[in-house]
Coordinates of C-alpha atoms in Angstrom, one line a residue:
X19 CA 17.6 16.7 260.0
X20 CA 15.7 13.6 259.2
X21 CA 18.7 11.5 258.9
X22 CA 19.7 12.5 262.3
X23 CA 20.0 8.8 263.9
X24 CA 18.1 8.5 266.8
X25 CA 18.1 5.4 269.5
X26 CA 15.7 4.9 272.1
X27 CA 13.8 8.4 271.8
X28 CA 17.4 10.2 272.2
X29 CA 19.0 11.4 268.8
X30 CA 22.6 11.4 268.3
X31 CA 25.1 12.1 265.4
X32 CA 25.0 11.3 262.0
X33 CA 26.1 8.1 259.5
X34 CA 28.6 8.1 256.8
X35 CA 26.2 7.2 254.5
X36 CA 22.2 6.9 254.7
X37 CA 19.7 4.9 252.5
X38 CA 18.3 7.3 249.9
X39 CA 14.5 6.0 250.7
X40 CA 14.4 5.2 254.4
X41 CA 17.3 7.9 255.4
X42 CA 18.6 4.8 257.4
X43 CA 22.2 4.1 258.2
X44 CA 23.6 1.8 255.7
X45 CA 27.0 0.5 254.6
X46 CA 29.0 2.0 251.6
X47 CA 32.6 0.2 251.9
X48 CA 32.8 -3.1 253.3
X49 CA 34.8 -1.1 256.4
X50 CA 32.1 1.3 256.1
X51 CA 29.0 0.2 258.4
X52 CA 26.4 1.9 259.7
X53 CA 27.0 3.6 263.2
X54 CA 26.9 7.2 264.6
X55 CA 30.0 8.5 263.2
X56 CA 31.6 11.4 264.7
X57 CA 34.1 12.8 261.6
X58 CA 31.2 13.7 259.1
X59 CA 28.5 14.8 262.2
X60 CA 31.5 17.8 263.1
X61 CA 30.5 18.8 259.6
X62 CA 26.7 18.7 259.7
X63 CA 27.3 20.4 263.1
X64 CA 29.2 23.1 261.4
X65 CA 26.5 23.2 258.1
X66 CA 23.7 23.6 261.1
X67 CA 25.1 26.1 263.1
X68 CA 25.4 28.3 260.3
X69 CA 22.3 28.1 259.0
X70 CA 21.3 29.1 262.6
X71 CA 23.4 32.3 261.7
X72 CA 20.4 33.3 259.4
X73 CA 17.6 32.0 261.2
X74 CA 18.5 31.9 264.5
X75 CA 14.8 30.5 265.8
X76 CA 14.6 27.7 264.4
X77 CA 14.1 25.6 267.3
X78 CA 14.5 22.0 265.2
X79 CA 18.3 22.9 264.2
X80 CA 18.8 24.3 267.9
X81 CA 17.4 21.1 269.5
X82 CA 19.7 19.0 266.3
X83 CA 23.1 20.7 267.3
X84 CA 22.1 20.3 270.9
X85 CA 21.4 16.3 270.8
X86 CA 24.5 16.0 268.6
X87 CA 26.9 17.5 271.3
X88 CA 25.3 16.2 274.1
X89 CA 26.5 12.7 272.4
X90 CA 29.5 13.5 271.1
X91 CA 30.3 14.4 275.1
X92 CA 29.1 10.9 276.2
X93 CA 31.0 9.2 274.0
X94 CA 33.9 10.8 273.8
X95 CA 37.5 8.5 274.7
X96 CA 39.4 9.3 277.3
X97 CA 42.4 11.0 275.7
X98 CA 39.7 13.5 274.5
X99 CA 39.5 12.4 271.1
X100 CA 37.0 10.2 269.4
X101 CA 36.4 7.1 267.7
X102 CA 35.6 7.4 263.7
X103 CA 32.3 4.8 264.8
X104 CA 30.2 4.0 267.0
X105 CA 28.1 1.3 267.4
X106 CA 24.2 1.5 266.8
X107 CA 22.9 0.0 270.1
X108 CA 25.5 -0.1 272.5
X109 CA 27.4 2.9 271.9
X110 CA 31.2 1.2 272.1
X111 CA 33.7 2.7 269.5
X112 CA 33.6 -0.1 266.5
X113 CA 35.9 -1.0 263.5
X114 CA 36.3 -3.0 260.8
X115 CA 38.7 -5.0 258.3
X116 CA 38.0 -4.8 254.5
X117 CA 36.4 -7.7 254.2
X118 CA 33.6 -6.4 256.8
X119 CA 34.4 -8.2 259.8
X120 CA 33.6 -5.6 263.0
X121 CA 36.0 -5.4 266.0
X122 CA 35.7 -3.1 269.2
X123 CA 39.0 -3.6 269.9
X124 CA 41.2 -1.8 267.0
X125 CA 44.0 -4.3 267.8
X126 CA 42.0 -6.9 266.4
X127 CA 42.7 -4.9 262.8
X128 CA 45.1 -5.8 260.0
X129 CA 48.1 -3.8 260.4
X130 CA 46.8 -2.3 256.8
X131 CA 42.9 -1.4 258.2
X132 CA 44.5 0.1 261.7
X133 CA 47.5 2.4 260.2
X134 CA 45.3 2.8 257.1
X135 CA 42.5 4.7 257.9
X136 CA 40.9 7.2 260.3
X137 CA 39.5 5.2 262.7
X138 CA 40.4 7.7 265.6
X139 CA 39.6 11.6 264.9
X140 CA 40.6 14.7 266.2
X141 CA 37.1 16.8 267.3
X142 CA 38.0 20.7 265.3
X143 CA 37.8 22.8 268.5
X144 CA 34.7 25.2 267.4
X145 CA 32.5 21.9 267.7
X146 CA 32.4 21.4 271.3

């Protein structure tokens, strides 16, 4: 739960990867940055929701799942699906080449970053 990112008082999803001392955001692949990232939150989501199967007052995953679905539904695209990440501050769907460069615009990508990889995801329809 302490990973949970939060921005401005509001908490969101989770990162792909967090720093093991300051439970941060932080990069792993050069592609890889740190941003909310919806694909790995649908399975914290999942992890926390059953947990609430066993203890269903605990108020501090209930309030987790809650903040994370609330975002997901803000920033969800318009064709209903959403973007792999998303940016730290502004929110805007993000992407990147290998060599770390970050885009908003996915036809900014190589042709072998944007057919490559799974920078637009499917939301598994128990999440929302």
């Amino acid at each position: 739960l302490d990973t949970q990112i939060e921005t401005d008082g509001v908490k969101g999803v989770w990162a792909q990867q967090h720093d093991h001392k300051t439970l941060k955001p932080t990069w792993a692949r050069s592609y890889e940055m740190p941003a909310y990232v919806s694909r790995e939150s649908f399975g914290v989501i999942r992890l926390l929701r059953n947990h609430l199967k066993r203890y269903p007052k605990d108020l501090r995953v209930f309030v987790s799942i809650d903040a994370a679905l609330d975002f997901l539904r803000k920033v969800r695209l318009p064709d209903g699906r959403f973007a792999r990440y998303y940016h730290l501050e502004n929110l805007r769907p993000i992407f990147a080449n290998r060599d770390g460069t970050i885009t908003y615009d996915i036809d900014d990508l190589l042709p072998e970053r944007r057919n490559g990889y799974g920078w637009i995801v499917e939301c598994p329809p128990d999440i929302l």
